[in-house]
mmCIF file of C-alpha atoms in Angstrom:
data_model
loop_
_atom_site.group_PDB
_atom_site.id
_atom_site.type_symbol
_atom_site.label_atom_id
_atom_site.label_comp_id
_atom_site.label_asym_id
_atom_site.label_seq_id
_atom_site.Cartn_x
_atom_site.Cartn_y
_atom_site.Cartn_z
ATOM 1 C CA MET A 63 85.080 99.341 108.146
ATOM 2 C CA ALA A 64 85.233 96.685 105.415
ATOM 3 C CA LYS A 65 88.447 94.719 105.178
ATOM 4 C CA ARG A 66 90.679 95.722 102.282
ATOM 5 C CA TYR A 67 90.882 93.127 99.533
ATOM 6 C CA ARG A 68 94.263 91.424 99.332
ATOM 7 C CA THR A 69 95.364 89.903 96.051
ATOM 8 C CA PRO A 70 96.746 86.330 95.996
ATOM 9 C CA VAL A 71 100.306 87.622 95.551
ATOM 10 C CA GLU A 72 99.887 89.859 98.589
ATOM 11 C CA LYS A 73 98.395 87.040 100.695
ATOM 12 C CA TYR A 74 101.262 84.706 99.870
ATOM 13 C CA HIS A 75 103.993 87.213 100.692
ATOM 14 C CA ASP A 76 102.249 88.329 103.880
ATOM 15 C CA ARG A 77 102.204 84.703 105.038
ATOM 16 C CA VAL A 78 105.877 83.976 104.364
ATOM 17 C CA ALA A 79 107.297 87.366 105.445
ATOM 18 C CA GLY A 80 108.387 86.271 108.922
ATOM 19 C CA LEU A 81 110.240 83.234 107.569
ATOM 20 C CA TYR A 82 111.471 84.687 104.304
ATOM 21 C CA ASP A 83 115.107 85.289 105.245
ATOM 22 C CA THR A 84 115.476 81.833 106.801
ATOM 23 C CA ILE A 85 114.352 80.206 103.549
ATOM 24 C CA TYR A 86 117.585 81.362 101.912
ATOM 25 C CA ASP A 87 120.142 81.976 104.650
ATOM 26 C CA GLY A 88 122.643 79.164 105.041
ATOM 27 C CA ASP A 89 121.785 77.535 101.696
ATOM 28 C CA PRO A 90 125.062 77.244 99.710
ATOM 29 C CA TYR A 91 123.292 77.636 96.361
ATOM 30 C CA TRP A 92 121.560 80.870 97.363
ATOM 31 C CA GLU A 93 124.749 82.184 98.931
ATOM 32 C CA ILE A 94 126.397 81.907 95.504
ATOM 33 C CA VAL A 95 123.385 83.535 93.806
ATOM 34 C CA PHE A 96 123.547 86.434 96.283
ATOM 35 C CA VAL A 97 127.283 86.956 95.641
ATOM 36 C CA ILE A 98 126.696 86.983 91.869
ATOM 37 C CA THR A 99 123.749 89.350 92.279
ATOM 38 C CA TRP A 100 125.645 91.841 94.416
ATOM 39 C CA LYS A 101 128.645 91.859 92.081
ATOM 40 C CA ASN A 102 126.331 92.631 89.170
ATOM 41 C CA ILE A 103 124.590 95.396 91.119
ATOM 42 C CA LEU A 104 127.977 96.932 91.973
ATOM 43 C CA ARG A 105 128.829 97.185 88.257
ATOM 44 C CA HIS A 106 125.913 99.562 87.760
ATOM 45 C CA LEU A 107 125.723 101.559 90.990
ATOM 46 C CA PRO A 108 125.944 105.355 90.744
ATOM 47 C CA LYS A 109 129.335 106.724 91.754
ATOM 48 C CA SER A 110 127.821 109.355 94.032
ATOM 49 C CA THR A 111 126.369 108.075 97.298
ATOM 50 C CA SER A 112 123.955 111.007 97.240
ATOM 51 C CA SER A 113 122.104 109.179 94.441
ATOM 52 C CA ARG A 114 118.651 108.073 95.586
ATOM 53 C CA CYS A 115 117.751 104.397 95.211
ATOM 54 C CA LEU A 116 114.563 102.314 95.224
ATOM 55 C CA ASP A 117 114.317 98.640 96.152
ATOM 56 C CA VAL A 118 111.140 97.571 94.321
ATOM 57 C CA GLY A 119 109.487 94.324 95.372
ATOM 58 C CA CYS A 120 111.862 94.663 98.290
ATOM 59 C CA GLY A 121 110.640 91.755 100.407
ATOM 60 C CA THR A 122 112.538 91.938 103.674
ATOM 61 C CA GLY A 123 114.906 94.515 102.168
ATOM 62 C CA ARG A 124 118.004 92.410 101.527
ATOM 63 C CA TRP A 125 119.297 94.597 98.686
ATOM 64 C CA GLY A 126 117.941 97.950 99.770
ATOM 65 C CA MET A 127 119.555 97.508 103.170
ATOM 66 C CA ARG A 128 122.916 96.856 101.522
ATOM 67 C CA LEU A 129 122.518 100.043 99.501
ATOM 68 C CA LEU A 130 121.523 101.959 102.635
ATOM 69 C CA LYS A 131 124.499 100.634 104.579
ATOM 70 C CA GLY A 132 126.700 101.680 101.668
ATOM 71 C CA GLY A 133 125.591 105.265 102.163
ATOM 72 C CA TYR A 134 122.905 105.536 99.481
ATOM 73 C CA PRO A 135 119.552 107.076 100.488
ATOM 74 C CA THR A 136 117.154 104.232 99.717
ATOM 75 C CA ASP A 137 113.388 103.742 99.626
ATOM 76 C CA PHE A 138 111.547 100.425 99.699
ATOM 77 C CA LEU A 139 108.379 99.295 97.900
ATOM 78 C CA ASP A 140 106.420 96.093 98.308
ATOM 79 C CA ILE A 141 102.867 94.840 97.917
ATOM 80 C CA SER A 142 103.121 93.023 101.274
ATOM 81 C CA GLN A 143 102.709 95.100 104.424
ATOM 82 C CA LYS A 144 104.231 92.307 106.481
ATOM 83 C CA MET A 145 107.340 92.332 104.304
ATOM 84 C CA LEU A 146 107.613 96.076 104.876
ATOM 85 C CA ASP A 147 107.211 95.463 108.612
ATOM 86 C CA GLN A 148 110.339 93.295 108.408
ATOM 87 C CA VAL A 149 112.177 96.160 106.685
ATOM 88 C CA ALA A 150 110.945 98.599 109.336
ATOM 89 C CA GLY A 151 112.309 96.361 112.087
ATOM 90 C CA LYS A 152 115.736 96.291 110.441
ATOM 91 C CA LEU A 153 115.741 100.080 110.047
ATOM 92 C CA LEU A 154 114.776 100.531 113.683
ATOM 93 C CA ARG A 155 117.651 98.297 114.803
ATOM 94 C CA LEU A 156 120.038 100.397 112.699
ATOM 95 C CA GLY A 157 118.612 103.640 114.074
ATOM 96 C CA LYS A 158 117.669 104.804 110.562
ATOM 97 C CA PRO A 159 114.712 107.212 110.124
ATOM 98 C CA PHE A 160 111.842 106.111 107.897
ATOM 99 C CA ARG A 161 108.221 106.754 107.110
ATOM 100 C CA MET A 162 105.713 103.972 106.394
ATOM 101 C CA VAL A 163 103.194 104.871 103.683
ATOM 102 C CA PRO A 164 100.157 102.551 103.942
ATOM 103 C CA ALA A 165 98.142 101.247 100.996
ATOM 104 C CA LEU A 166 97.947 104.370 98.931
ATOM 105 C CA SER A 167 94.807 106.428 98.701
ATOM 106 C CA LYS A 168 94.357 108.618 95.643
ATOM 107 C CA ASP A 169 93.199 111.404 97.949
ATOM 108 C CA ASP A 170 96.389 111.536 100.023
ATOM 109 C CA PRO A 171 99.382 113.603 98.912
ATOM 110 C CA ALA A 172 102.607 111.761 98.207
ATOM 111 C CA PRO A 173 104.896 112.029 101.247
ATOM 112 C CA ALA A 174 108.082 114.025 101.315
ATOM 113 C CA ASP A 175 111.432 112.538 102.216
ATOM 114 C CA PRO A 176 111.475 112.394 106.072
ATOM 115 C CA ASP A 177 114.742 114.069 107.095
ATOM 116 C CA GLY A 178 116.748 112.111 104.579
ATOM 117 C CA GLY A 179 115.283 108.816 105.774
ATOM 118 C CA ALA A 180 113.637 105.989 103.871
ATOM 119 C CA ILE A 181 110.096 105.908 102.551
ATOM 120 C CA LEU A 182 108.482 102.475 102.804
ATOM 121 C CA TRP A 183 105.856 102.385 100.076
ATOM 122 C CA HIS A 184 103.079 99.826 100.508
ATOM 123 C CA ALA A 185 102.136 99.567 96.858
ATOM 124 C CA SER A 186 101.857 97.141 93.979
ATOM 125 C CA ILE A 187 104.294 97.269 91.095
ATOM 126 C CA ASP A 188 101.135 97.445 88.980
ATOM 127 C CA ASP A 189 100.261 100.847 90.458
ATOM 128 C CA MET A 190 103.176 103.095 91.357
ATOM 129 C CA SER A 191 101.421 106.196 90.050
ATOM 130 C CA ARG A 192 101.699 107.986 93.402
ATOM 131 C CA LEU A 193 105.502 107.893 93.303
ATOM 132 C CA PRO A 194 106.842 111.096 91.725
ATOM 133 C CA ALA A 195 108.368 110.820 88.251
ATOM 134 C CA GLU A 196 112.161 110.848 87.893
ATOM 135 C CA SER A 197 112.714 110.332 91.622
ATOM 136 C CA TYR A 198 115.452 107.703 91.531
ATOM 137 C CA ASP A 199 118.973 107.380 90.165
ATOM 138 C CA PHE A 200 119.047 103.631 90.724
ATOM 139 C CA ILE A 201 116.315 100.983 90.974
ATOM 140 C CA VAL A 202 116.938 97.391 92.011
ATOM 141 C CA GLY A 203 114.313 94.670 91.713
ATOM 142 C CA GLN A 204 115.240 91.194 92.944
ATOM 143 C CA GLY A 205 112.824 88.421 93.886
ATOM 144 C CA ASP A 206 111.339 88.874 90.403
ATOM 145 C CA PRO A 207 108.740 91.622 91.023
ATOM 146 C CA LEU A 208 108.047 92.030 87.293
ATOM 147 C CA ASN A 209 106.952 88.401 87.137
ATOM 148 C CA CYS A 210 104.226 89.105 89.683
ATOM 149 C CA ALA A 211 102.793 92.108 87.845
ATOM 150 C CA GLU A 212 99.332 91.718 86.366
ATOM 151 C CA LYS A 213 100.511 93.776 83.388
ATOM 152 C CA PRO A 214 104.318 93.593 83.226
ATOM 153 C CA GLY A 215 104.580 96.015 80.311
ATOM 154 C CA ARG A 216 102.712 98.687 82.227
ATOM 155 C CA ALA A 217 104.757 98.024 85.375
ATOM 156 C CA PHE A 218 107.996 98.329 83.400
ATOM 157 C CA LYS A 219 106.809 101.598 81.895
ATOM 158 C CA GLU A 220 106.241 102.897 85.434
ATOM 159 C CA LEU A 221 109.743 101.833 86.481
ATOM 160 C CA ALA A 222 111.161 103.761 83.519
ATOM 161 C CA ARG A 223 109.075 106.789 84.571
ATOM 162 C CA LEU A 224 110.583 106.695 88.058
ATOM 163 C CA LEU A 225 114.179 106.781 86.768
ATOM 164 C CA ARG A 226 115.948 110.102 86.498
ATOM 165 C CA PRO A 227 117.790 110.814 83.226
ATOM 166 C CA GLY A 228 120.999 108.822 83.366
ATOM 167 C CA GLY A 229 119.487 106.507 85.985
ATOM 168 C CA VAL A 230 119.908 102.717 85.885
ATOM 169 C CA MET A 231 117.739 99.779 86.906
ATOM 170 C CA VAL A 232 118.909 96.224 87.623
ATOM 171 C CA MET A 233 116.018 93.755 87.562
ATOM 172 C CA ALA A 234 115.825 89.984 87.992
ATOM 173 C CA VAL A 235 113.097 87.912 86.335
ATOM 174 C CA ASP A 236 112.138 84.259 86.017
ATOM 175 C CA ASN A 237 113.527 82.635 82.879
ATOM 176 C CA ARG A 238 110.777 81.338 80.581
ATOM 177 C CA LEU A 239 112.869 78.395 79.368
ATOM 178 C CA GLN A 240 113.042 77.056 82.919
ATOM 179 C CA GLY A 241 109.239 77.017 83.120
ATOM 180 C CA ILE A 242 108.764 74.395 80.434
ATOM 181 C CA TYR A 243 109.668 71.409 82.640
ATOM 182 C CA HIS A 244 106.494 71.754 84.701
ATOM 183 C CA TYR A 245 104.390 71.198 81.577
ATOM 184 C CA PHE A 246 106.494 68.281 80.338
ATOM 185 C CA LYS A 247 106.246 66.593 83.734
ATOM 186 C CA ASP A 248 102.452 66.864 83.620
ATOM 187 C CA GLY A 249 102.270 65.936 79.939
ATOM 188 C CA ASP A 250 100.345 69.164 79.364
ATOM 189 C CA ILE A 251 101.174 69.932 75.734
ATOM 190 C CA HIS A 252 98.273 72.366 75.294
ATOM 191 C CA GLY A 253 99.389 74.266 78.397
ATOM 192 C CA LEU A 254 102.974 74.243 77.125
ATOM 193 C CA GLU A 255 101.921 75.848 73.834
ATOM 194 C CA ASP A 256 100.078 78.615 75.683
ATOM 195 C CA PHE A 257 102.972 79.156 78.075
ATOM 196 C CA LEU A 258 105.604 79.411 75.339
ATOM 197 C CA ARG A 259 103.430 81.922 73.478
ATOM 198 C CA THR A 260 102.502 84.153 76.436
ATOM 199 C CA GLY A 261 104.915 83.356 79.277
ATOM 200 C CA ARG A 262 101.908 83.290 81.625
ATOM 201 C CA THR A 263 101.666 80.611 84.300
ATOM 202 C CA ARG A 264 100.710 80.366 87.979
ATOM 203 C CA TRP A 265 102.656 80.253 91.230
ATOM 204 C CA VAL A 266 102.440 76.751 92.706
ATOM 205 C CA THR A 267 101.396 76.679 96.360
ATOM 206 C CA ASP A 268 99.079 74.472 98.427
ATOM 207 C CA ASP A 269 96.650 77.294 99.224
ATOM 208 C CA GLU A 270 94.450 77.921 96.179
ATOM 209 C CA SER A 271 93.814 81.513 97.309
ATOM 210 C CA GLU A 272 97.568 82.224 97.029
ATOM 211 C CA ARG A 273 98.066 80.873 93.494
ATOM 212 C CA TYR A 274 98.746 84.085 91.673
ATOM 213 C CA ALA A 275 99.410 84.561 87.968
ATOM 214 C CA LEU A 276 102.971 85.306 86.913
ATOM 215 C CA THR A 277 104.846 85.985 83.699
ATOM 216 C CA MET A 278 108.206 84.515 82.729
ATOM 217 C CA PHE A 279 110.504 86.229 80.251
ATOM 218 C CA THR A 280 113.000 85.584 77.463
ATOM 219 C CA PRO A 281 116.119 87.709 76.817
ATOM 220 C CA GLY A 282 114.595 88.960 73.563
ATOM 221 C CA GLN A 283 111.454 90.087 75.350
ATOM 222 C CA LEU A 284 113.490 92.027 77.919
ATOM 223 C CA ARG A 285 115.398 93.812 75.162
ATOM 224 C CA ALA A 286 112.136 94.675 73.415
ATOM 225 C CA MET A 287 110.658 96.110 76.625
ATOM 226 C CA CYS A 288 113.698 98.355 77.014
ATOM 227 C CA ARG A 289 113.454 99.558 73.420
ATOM 228 C CA GLN A 290 109.771 100.369 73.858
ATOM 229 C CA GLN A 291 110.577 102.626 76.819
ATOM 230 C CA GLY A 292 113.588 104.243 75.172
ATOM 231 C CA LEU A 293 116.054 102.629 77.596
ATOM 232 C CA GLU A 294 119.573 101.556 76.759
ATOM 233 C CA PHE A 295 120.029 97.822 77.366
ATOM 234 C CA LEU A 296 123.283 97.502 79.326
ATOM 235 C CA GLY A 297 123.591 93.738 79.658
ATOM 236 C CA ILE A 298 122.135 90.499 80.958
ATOM 237 C CA ILE A 299 123.360 87.517 82.973
ATOM 238 C CA GLY A 300 121.879 84.138 83.907
ATOM 239 C CA LYS A 301 121.668 82.956 87.520
ATOM 240 C CA THR A 302 123.023 80.299 87.604
ATOM 241 C CA VAL A 303 124.013 78.917 84.210
ATOM 242 C CA LEU A 304 125.752 75.937 85.804
ATOM 243 C CA PRO A 305 123.345 73.418 87.442
ATOM 244 C CA LEU A 306 124.488 74.351 90.943
ATOM 245 C CA ARG A 307 120.991 74.112 92.424
ATOM 246 C CA ARG A 308 120.827 70.393 91.639
ATOM 247 C CA PHE A 309 124.301 69.708 93.014
ATOM 248 C CA ARG A 310 124.361 71.622 96.292
ATOM 249 C CA ASP A 311 126.583 68.985 97.917
ATOM 250 C CA LEU A 312 129.486 70.125 95.748
ATOM 251 C CA LEU A 313 129.156 73.623 97.192
ATOM 252 C CA THR A 314 129.907 72.508 100.754
ATOM 253 C CA ASP A 315 133.524 71.868 99.773
ATOM 254 C CA PRO A 316 135.265 75.306 99.834
ATOM 255 C CA GLU A 317 137.776 74.423 97.130
ATOM 256 C CA LYS A 318 135.121 73.053 94.758
ATOM 257 C CA ARG A 319 132.802 75.936 95.558
ATOM 258 C CA ASP A 320 135.464 78.535 94.644
ATOM 259 C CA ARG A 321 136.269 76.806 91.373
ATOM 260 C CA LEU A 322 132.602 76.476 90.448
ATOM 261 C CA MET A 323 132.047 80.135 91.292
ATOM 262 C CA ARG A 324 134.874 81.181 88.964
ATOM 263 C CA MET A 325 133.439 79.014 86.189
ATOM 264 C CA GLU A 326 129.951 80.415 86.761
ATOM 265 C CA GLU A 327 131.155 84.005 86.579
ATOM 266 C CA SER A 328 133.063 83.294 83.349
ATOM 267 C CA LEU A 329 129.940 81.873 81.701
ATOM 268 C CA ASN A 330 126.886 83.633 83.111
ATOM 269 C CA HIS A 331 126.876 86.370 80.466
ATOM 270 C CA GLU A 332 126.824 83.795 77.622
ATOM 271 C CA GLU A 333 123.269 83.637 76.301
ATOM 272 C CA ALA A 334 123.847 80.152 74.898
ATOM 273 C CA MET A 335 124.006 79.018 78.545
ATOM 274 C CA PHE A 336 120.802 80.751 79.680
ATOM 275 C CA ALA A 337 118.550 77.695 79.258
ATOM 276 C CA ASN A 338 120.046 76.361 82.503
ATOM 277 C CA ALA A 339 119.361 79.553 84.474
ATOM 278 C CA ALA A 340 116.350 79.873 86.759
ATOM 279 C CA HIS A 341 116.669 83.668 86.635
ATOM 280 C CA LEU A 342 117.764 86.340 84.198
ATOM 281 C CA GLU A 343 119.114 89.646 85.467
ATOM 282 C CA PHE A 344 119.319 92.635 83.160
ATOM 283 C CA ALA A 345 120.411 96.235 83.479
ATOM 284 C CA ALA A 346 118.983 99.201 81.574
ATOM 285 C CA LYS A 347 119.730 102.917 81.545
ATOM 286 C CA LYS A 348 117.535 105.941 80.922
ATOM 287 C CA PRO A 349 119.323 108.272 78.493
ATOM 288 C CA ALA A 350 120.764 111.392 80.096
ATOM 289 C CA GLU A 351 119.350 114.733 79.069
ATOM 290 C CA SER A 352 121.506 116.585 76.565
#
């Protein structure tokens, strides 16, 4: 049997899956980002823990596992099988039932919910057509899955299709304004013009076969995408709007860290501050049926 073709984005995430959590754990900057992220997710979570959730571009399942532990039935979707293997290991250790759905074949029926357990979808955000429409009350996408989509507009349309009426998604994306420094550093003015017009660039990694295309976004573009899909735009924050990534040493002091966190949370919804943010996180709601 011929080997299945793996895209560059899949190859990269397969390679780093086993080390992915250790990249972030223990880093004071990422610890602050994770606190901010979870607080923002909590603002938009459904009140009923019977509401079904999807962690899209789940990676090792950091956010989906938190939802699951909070009592929400949660599914996971990722383009990387090895990332999903990490999720499966965590579910096994928790004694949670799940079903792994391999790279989807158009000839196979979509699986049913296995005894209330999780479905682990091995699929690209570019092709979620096998997932039933209006299946989820809440969708979370961290790790910037929309940036990795070949056609982000189509992927976002699919995410809107998966939401039930009244359902909410909270998605993080790379901030286009943070991408400009790469072009200035290289003196690539032509590349900068193209990037500012399209938002398209490439992931930087040593292995050429893993350099996948990605799209970075502006707040205005995110609002326009929501309007196009008939979604209500609920809000947006920057992560982080203070330059905490460049001054990690300040975060090792508990007193300074707490004060900086309070300042960050008071400012991260101010769009005038977003130029400093590596990531933008927005929430959108599908209108409820009348």
